[in-house]
mmCIF file of C-alpha atoms in Angstrom:
data_model
loop_
_atom_site.group_PDB
_atom_site.id
_atom_site.type_symbol
_atom_site.label_atom_id
_atom_site.label_comp_id
_atom_site.label_asym_id
_atom_site.label_seq_id
_atom_site.Cartn_x
_atom_site.Cartn_y
_atom_site.Cartn_z
ATOM 1 C CA LEU Z 6 -39.182 68.347 -5.510
ATOM 2 C CA SER Z 7 -37.133 70.460 -7.901
ATOM 3 C CA GLU Z 8 -38.680 73.553 -6.306
ATOM 4 C CA ASP Z 9 -40.725 74.777 -3.346
ATOM 5 C CA ARG Z 10 -44.222 73.983 -3.827
ATOM 6 C CA PRO Z 11 -46.115 72.506 -1.131
ATOM 7 C CA VAL Z 12 -49.706 71.162 -1.797
ATOM 8 C CA GLU Z 13 -52.544 72.749 -0.230
ATOM 9 C CA PRO Z 14 -54.605 69.343 1.436
ATOM 10 C CA SER Z 15 -57.338 69.887 -0.317
ATOM 11 C CA ALA Z 16 -56.070 70.073 -3.620
ATOM 12 C CA LEU Z 17 -54.346 66.618 -2.471
ATOM 13 C CA ILE Z 18 -57.664 65.517 -1.887
ATOM 14 C CA ASP Z 19 -59.557 66.355 -5.088
ATOM 15 C CA GLN Z 20 -56.755 64.549 -6.934
ATOM 16 C CA LEU Z 21 -57.312 61.920 -5.188
ATOM 17 C CA GLN Z 22 -60.722 61.394 -5.655
ATOM 18 C CA SER Z 23 -61.056 62.862 -9.293
ATOM 19 C CA LYS Z 24 -57.900 60.731 -11.036
ATOM 20 C CA TYR Z 25 -57.711 57.851 -8.524
ATOM 21 C CA LYS Z 26 -61.012 57.598 -6.996
ATOM 22 C CA PHE Z 27 -60.760 57.686 -3.448
ATOM 23 C CA PRO Z 28 -62.560 59.624 -1.201
ATOM 24 C CA PHE Z 29 -60.078 60.762 1.183
ATOM 25 C CA LYS Z 30 -61.087 62.418 4.154
ATOM 26 C CA LEU Z 31 -58.861 65.407 5.807
ATOM 27 C CA VAL Z 32 -58.945 64.792 9.742
ATOM 28 C CA GLU Z 33 -60.667 67.607 11.350
ATOM 29 C CA GLY Z 34 -58.136 70.198 12.888
ATOM 30 C CA ASN Z 35 -55.459 69.759 10.059
ATOM 31 C CA SER Z 36 -57.088 71.949 7.119
ATOM 32 C CA ALA Z 37 -54.365 74.025 7.155
ATOM 33 C CA PRO Z 38 -51.053 72.940 9.004
ATOM 34 C CA SER Z 39 -48.083 75.579 9.517
ATOM 35 C CA GLU Z 40 -44.816 75.218 8.174
ATOM 36 C CA GLY Z 41 -43.065 71.937 9.493
ATOM 37 C CA GLU Z 42 -46.273 70.449 10.527
ATOM 38 C CA ALA Z 43 -48.017 67.181 9.269
ATOM 39 C CA PHE Z 44 -52.074 66.821 8.030
ATOM 40 C CA LEU Z 45 -53.493 63.870 8.351
ATOM 41 C CA LEU Z 46 -55.461 61.973 5.751
ATOM 42 C CA GLU Z 47 -58.088 59.266 6.562
ATOM 43 C CA PHE Z 48 -59.506 56.609 4.191
ATOM 44 C CA ASP Z 49 -60.996 53.062 5.012
ATOM 45 C CA GLY Z 50 -60.078 53.026 8.374
ATOM 46 C CA GLN Z 51 -56.200 54.111 8.084
ATOM 47 C CA LEU Z 52 -54.404 57.124 8.330
ATOM 48 C CA PHE Z 53 -51.866 58.801 6.643
ATOM 49 C CA SER Z 54 -49.220 61.640 7.727
ATOM 50 C CA VAL Z 55 -48.436 64.081 4.844
ATOM 51 C CA LEU Z 56 -45.486 66.243 5.928
ATOM 52 C CA TYR Z 57 -44.089 68.929 3.580
ATOM 53 C CA ILE Z 58 -40.670 70.046 4.329
ATOM 54 C CA ASN Z 59 -38.950 72.811 2.279
ATOM 55 C CA ASN Z 60 -35.114 72.050 2.896
ATOM 56 C CA LYS Z 61 -33.303 69.047 0.982
ATOM 57 C CA VAL Z 62 -33.213 65.769 2.916
ATOM 58 C CA PRO Z 63 -30.352 65.616 5.684
ATOM 59 C CA PRO Z 64 -26.946 64.952 4.117
ATOM 60 C CA GLY Z 65 -26.388 60.897 4.067
ATOM 61 C CA THR Z 66 -30.190 60.316 4.438
ATOM 62 C CA MET Z 67 -30.079 58.620 0.789
ATOM 63 C CA ASP Z 68 -26.695 57.263 0.498
ATOM 64 C CA GLU Z 69 -27.939 53.440 1.160
ATOM 65 C CA ALA Z 70 -30.897 53.801 -1.520
ATOM 66 C CA ILE Z 71 -28.726 55.597 -4.084
ATOM 67 C CA SER Z 72 -26.125 52.967 -3.814
ATOM 68 C CA LYS Z 73 -29.101 50.276 -4.407
ATOM 69 C CA ALA Z 74 -30.083 52.430 -7.164
ATOM 70 C CA ARG Z 75 -28.272 50.906 -9.871
ATOM 71 C CA LEU Z 76 -30.778 50.403 -12.800
ATOM 72 C CA TRP Z 77 -31.596 54.198 -12.533
ATOM 73 C CA PRO Z 78 -28.221 56.164 -13.375
ATOM 74 C CA GLN Z 79 -29.887 59.420 -12.818
ATOM 75 C CA ALA Z 80 -30.604 58.575 -9.085
ATOM 76 C CA GLN Z 81 -27.515 60.651 -7.889
ATOM 77 C CA ALA Z 82 -28.375 63.503 -10.028
ATOM 78 C CA ALA Z 83 -31.955 63.682 -8.861
ATOM 79 C CA VAL Z 84 -31.015 63.769 -5.022
ATOM 80 C CA ASP Z 85 -28.365 66.265 -5.861
ATOM 81 C CA ALA Z 86 -30.822 68.260 -7.688
ATOM 82 C CA HIS Z 87 -33.734 68.351 -4.919
ATOM 83 C CA LYS Z 88 -34.546 71.239 -3.369
ATOM 84 C CA THR Z 89 -37.995 70.139 -0.940
ATOM 85 C CA HIS Z 90 -39.195 66.531 0.079
ATOM 86 C CA TYR Z 91 -42.613 65.625 1.329
ATOM 87 C CA ILE Z 92 -42.314 62.410 3.960
ATOM 88 C CA VAL Z 93 -45.512 60.437 3.566
ATOM 89 C CA ALA Z 94 -46.305 57.498 6.228
ATOM 90 C CA ASN Z 95 -49.161 55.008 7.033
ATOM 91 C CA LEU Z 96 -49.689 55.626 10.783
ATOM 92 C CA ASN Z 97 -51.971 52.777 11.592
ATOM 93 C CA ALA Z 98 -51.540 49.607 9.470
ATOM 94 C CA GLY Z 99 -51.968 46.497 11.133
ATOM 95 C CA ALA Z 100 -49.257 43.387 10.637
ATOM 96 C CA GLU Z 101 -51.459 40.899 8.531
ATOM 97 C CA LEU Z 102 -51.027 40.773 4.955
ATOM 98 C CA ALA Z 103 -53.898 42.685 3.680
ATOM 99 C CA GLU Z 104 -53.662 45.410 5.913
ATOM 100 C CA GLN Z 105 -49.729 45.746 4.439
ATOM 101 C CA ARG Z 106 -50.923 45.631 1.171
ATOM 102 C CA SER Z 107 -53.764 47.866 1.369
ATOM 103 C CA ALA Z 108 -51.826 50.532 3.560
ATOM 104 C CA ALA Z 109 -48.932 49.959 0.851
ATOM 105 C CA ALA Z 110 -51.307 50.637 -2.172
ATOM 106 C CA PHE Z 111 -52.716 53.738 -0.718
ATOM 107 C CA LEU Z 112 -49.510 55.298 0.310
ATOM 108 C CA THR Z 113 -48.788 54.812 -3.617
ATOM 109 C CA PHE Z 114 -52.029 56.536 -4.818
ATOM 110 C CA ILE Z 115 -50.745 59.328 -2.157
ATOM 111 C CA CYS Z 116 -47.353 59.697 -3.745
ATOM 112 C CA ALA Z 117 -48.501 59.963 -7.163
ATOM 113 C CA ALA Z 118 -50.997 62.421 -6.580
ATOM 114 C CA LEU Z 119 -48.377 64.344 -5.465
ATOM 115 C CA SER Z 120 -46.052 63.545 -8.453
ATOM 116 C CA ASP Z 121 -49.126 64.607 -10.436
ATOM 117 C CA LEU Z 122 -49.125 67.989 -8.422
ATOM 118 C CA THR Z 123 -45.383 68.910 -8.003
ATOM 119 C CA PRO Z 124 -42.109 69.094 -9.826
ATOM 120 C CA ALA Z 125 -41.421 65.729 -8.067
ATOM 121 C CA SER Z 126 -37.965 64.009 -9.461
ATOM 122 C CA ALA Z 127 -37.684 60.898 -7.227
ATOM 123 C CA ILE Z 128 -39.356 58.744 -4.789
ATOM 124 C CA ASN Z 129 -37.753 57.059 -2.003
ATOM 125 C CA TRP Z 130 -39.766 53.667 -0.667
ATOM 126 C CA THR Z 131 -38.152 53.705 2.360
ATOM 127 C CA ASN Z 132 -38.811 50.498 3.699
ATOM 128 C CA ALA Z 133 -37.079 48.891 0.425
ATOM 129 C CA GLN Z 134 -34.543 51.603 -0.112
ATOM 130 C CA THR Z 135 -35.868 51.609 -3.365
ATOM 131 C CA LEU Z 136 -35.138 55.309 -5.206
ATOM 132 C CA LEU Z 137 -36.947 55.282 -8.076
ATOM 133 C CA PRO Z 138 -38.419 58.218 -10.493
ATOM 134 C CA ALA Z 139 -41.234 59.672 -9.190
ATOM 135 C CA GLN Z 140 -43.858 59.285 -12.083
ATOM 136 C CA SER Z 141 -43.043 55.637 -11.104
ATOM 137 C CA ALA Z 142 -45.656 56.186 -8.285
ATOM 138 C CA VAL Z 143 -47.858 57.284 -10.883
ATOM 139 C CA SER Z 144 -47.514 54.491 -13.193
ATOM 140 C CA GLY Z 145 -47.384 51.743 -10.230
ATOM 141 C CA SER Z 146 -50.975 53.184 -9.603
ATOM 142 C CA LYS Z 147 -52.034 53.172 -12.872
ATOM 143 C CA GLY Z 148 -51.195 49.318 -13.144
ATOM 144 C CA LEU Z 149 -52.866 48.458 -9.629
ATOM 145 C CA GLN Z 150 -56.009 50.353 -10.834
ATOM 146 C CA GLU Z 151 -56.500 48.818 -14.088
ATOM 147 C CA ASN Z 152 -55.322 45.940 -14.234
ATOM 148 C CA GLY Z 153 -54.551 44.595 -10.048
ATOM 149 C CA GLU Z 154 -50.818 44.902 -10.666
ATOM 150 C CA TRP Z 155 -48.746 45.676 -7.713
ATOM 151 C CA PRO Z 156 -46.029 48.109 -7.671
ATOM 152 C CA THR Z 157 -43.295 45.375 -6.816
ATOM 153 C CA PRO Z 158 -40.559 47.382 -8.296
ATOM 154 C CA LEU Z 159 -41.442 50.231 -5.811
ATOM 155 C CA TRP Z 160 -42.179 48.739 -2.757
ATOM 156 C CA VAL Z 161 -39.476 45.374 -3.432
ATOM 157 C CA ASN Z 162 -35.702 46.529 -4.194
ATOM 158 C CA SER Z 163 -33.804 43.669 -6.023
ATOM 159 C CA ILE Z 164 -30.517 43.869 -5.156
ATOM 160 C CA LEU Z 165 -27.885 41.921 -7.654
ATOM 161 C CA PHE Z 166 -24.982 40.545 -6.079
ATOM 162 C CA GLY Z 167 -21.892 38.642 -7.865
ATOM 163 C CA GLU Z 168 -19.236 36.134 -7.858
ATOM 164 C CA PRO Z 169 -15.885 36.679 -9.688
ATOM 165 C CA PRO Z 170 -15.920 35.611 -13.322
ATOM 166 C CA VAL Z 171 -15.821 31.981 -13.809
ATOM 167 C CA GLN Z 172 -14.932 29.740 -17.232
ATOM 168 C CA ARG Z 173 -14.967 31.512 -20.108
ATOM 169 C CA GLY Z 174 -15.449 35.228 -18.704
ATOM 170 C CA THR Z 175 -19.094 34.096 -17.665
ATOM 171 C CA ARG Z 176 -20.046 35.963 -14.250
ATOM 172 C CA LYS Z 177 -22.461 34.235 -12.029
ATOM 173 C CA ILE Z 178 -24.827 36.865 -10.316
ATOM 174 C CA GLY Z 179 -27.561 36.654 -7.950
ATOM 175 C CA LEU Z 180 -29.996 38.448 -6.006
ATOM 176 C CA ILE Z 181 -31.865 39.713 -2.733
ATOM 177 C CA THR Z 182 -34.641 41.804 -1.961
ATOM 178 C CA GLN Z 183 -35.355 44.446 0.573
ATOM 179 C CA GLY Z 184 -39.085 45.034 1.432
ATOM 180 C CA LEU Z 185 -40.842 41.708 0.913
ATOM 181 C CA ARG Z 186 -40.111 40.762 4.350
ATOM 182 C CA ASN Z 187 -42.848 43.656 4.920
ATOM 183 C CA PHE Z 188 -45.445 41.587 3.646
ATOM 184 C CA VAL Z 189 -44.499 38.337 3.784
ATOM 185 C CA GLY Z 190 -41.917 37.622 6.491
ATOM 186 C CA ARG Z 191 -38.976 36.632 4.435
ATOM 187 C CA GLU Z 192 -37.133 38.055 1.549
ATOM 188 C CA LEU Z 193 -35.971 36.307 -1.685
ATOM 189 C CA GLU Z 194 -32.114 35.084 -2.123
ATOM 190 C CA PHE Z 195 -31.605 33.774 -5.482
ATOM 191 C CA ALA Z 196 -28.403 31.854 -4.949
ATOM 192 C CA PRO Z 197 -25.875 32.973 -7.949
ATOM 193 C CA SER Z 198 -26.120 31.265 -11.400
ATOM 194 C CA THR Z 199 -25.354 32.053 -15.094
ATOM 195 C CA LEU Z 200 -28.829 33.511 -15.470
ATOM 196 C CA GLU Z 201 -28.812 36.989 -17.588
ATOM 197 C CA MET Z 202 -29.415 39.709 -15.316
ATOM 198 C CA GLN Z 203 -32.775 40.588 -16.833
ATOM 199 C CA ALA Z 204 -34.334 37.462 -16.897
ATOM 200 C CA LEU Z 205 -32.713 37.090 -12.940
ATOM 201 C CA LEU Z 206 -34.788 40.671 -12.090
ATOM 202 C CA ALA Z 207 -37.786 39.663 -14.015
ATOM 203 C CA ARG Z 208 -38.018 36.328 -11.868
ATOM 204 C CA SER Z 209 -37.589 38.636 -8.718
ATOM 205 C CA ILE Z 210 -40.136 40.844 -9.620
ATOM 206 C CA ASN Z 211 -42.779 37.999 -10.949
ATOM 207 C CA LEU Z 212 -42.037 35.946 -7.588
ATOM 208 C CA SER Z 213 -42.278 38.558 -5.380
ATOM 209 C CA GLY Z 214 -45.685 39.660 -6.755
ATOM 210 C CA TYR Z 215 -47.042 36.346 -6.441
ATOM 211 C CA LEU Z 216 -46.122 36.056 -2.784
ATOM 212 C CA ILE Z 217 -47.654 39.721 -2.398
ATOM 213 C CA SER Z 218 -50.654 38.368 -3.516
ATOM 214 C CA ASN Z 219 -50.988 34.962 -2.082
ATOM 215 C CA GLY Z 220 -48.838 35.411 1.267
ATOM 216 C CA PRO Z 221 -45.713 32.997 2.564
ATOM 217 C CA VAL Z 222 -46.933 30.149 0.455
ATOM 218 C CA LEU Z 223 -43.413 28.773 -0.148
ATOM 219 C CA ALA Z 224 -42.562 25.557 1.806
ATOM 220 C CA ASP Z 225 -38.881 24.978 2.555
ATOM 221 C CA GLY Z 226 -38.117 22.369 0.048
ATOM 222 C CA ASP Z 227 -40.574 23.313 -2.448
ATOM 223 C CA THR Z 228 -39.596 23.239 -6.032
ATOM 224 C CA VAL Z 229 -40.836 26.091 -8.777
ATOM 225 C CA GLY Z 230 -41.113 24.942 -11.947
ATOM 226 C CA VAL Z 231 -39.535 27.533 -14.438
ATOM 227 C CA SER Z 232 -39.901 25.485 -17.644
ATOM 228 C CA GLU Z 233 -39.162 21.775 -18.401
ATOM 229 C CA THR Z 234 -35.709 21.973 -18.208
ATOM 230 C CA GLU Z 235 -35.198 24.534 -15.483
ATOM 231 C CA ARG Z 236 -36.993 24.513 -11.479
ATOM 232 C CA ILE Z 237 -36.371 26.529 -8.657
ATOM 233 C CA ARG Z 238 -35.480 24.740 -5.199
ATOM 234 C CA VAL Z 239 -36.704 26.533 -2.339
ATOM 235 C CA GLU Z 240 -34.849 26.604 1.365
ATOM 236 C CA HIS Z 241 -35.951 28.635 4.023
ATOM 237 C CA THR Z 242 -32.566 29.869 6.162
ATOM 238 C CA VAL Z 243 -31.450 33.193 7.408
ATOM 239 C CA VAL Z 244 -28.730 35.375 6.236
ATOM 240 C CA GLN Z 245 -26.229 35.278 9.111
ATOM 241 C CA SER Z 246 -24.696 38.711 8.354
ATOM 242 C CA THR Z 247 -27.739 40.290 8.987
ATOM 243 C CA GLN Z 248 -30.043 37.662 10.624
ATOM 244 C CA THR Z 249 -32.383 38.439 7.782
ATOM 245 C CA PRO Z 250 -34.900 35.193 6.745
ATOM 246 C CA VAL Z 251 -34.969 34.471 3.417
ATOM 247 C CA TYR Z 252 -36.309 32.087 0.756
ATOM 248 C CA ARG Z 253 -33.027 31.162 -0.769
ATOM 249 C CA LEU Z 254 -33.716 30.111 -4.244
ATOM 250 C CA THR Z 255 -31.372 27.865 -6.278
ATOM 251 C CA LEU Z 256 -32.128 27.335 -9.959
ATOM 252 C CA GLU Z 257 -31.372 23.710 -11.137
ATOM 253 C CA THR Z 258 -31.325 22.325 -14.593
ATOM 254 C CA ALA Z 259 -31.795 18.903 -16.366
ATOM 255 C CA ASN Z 260 -28.030 18.496 -16.610
ATOM 256 C CA GLY Z 261 -27.871 19.012 -12.790
ATOM 257 C CA ALA Z 262 -25.965 22.343 -13.608
#
């Protein structure tokens, strides 16, 4: 947040009810938390902790997220300018996909309601280390509520990496996700190709959203159709440097390139 503006639990509950149509309840005994003390919200059997801290995030905490926020040039400035922050967490989500989706959705709605009520500048989704403008939670909640669209760019980070330029100055770029593993047990890794950056990002977001909806349905050796002349081959493997399980995706074209 850009200024000291804590939100009363009752005001947050009213916003969640009036705008987002979710009747969250305050867990008894948390109606007037002391400074530095979280209050608890409950909905549909899930518990959420909401903690306001009248101070900046500790130095270094956001470094990883800032380094990965290459598509938001103002990320560093937003972090530098903040004065206070909220920490919002789910306390009891199960490991099943439906439970993880539900917990992530309700966390998004709580963050959106906080953004409505405060001068919030950024949101850091720590499972994915995404760092986006705070309004991303609001727009993500709207898409989820109105169209059933998961706020995938918030929940799953799409991190680009590149190879040295090849012939005629063409640069091959690849992509690996962070955060998808929480839903389906694996990340996506797109092997470097000459795809344009925006096309690669779109494929990452679309395929991540598909897997969040349908679960880990990509089998080792499967191919995913992209067009009549392109397909993506799936390999189950592990990134050796981090021991992260991934779906390694390799673009194959009709001419074998």
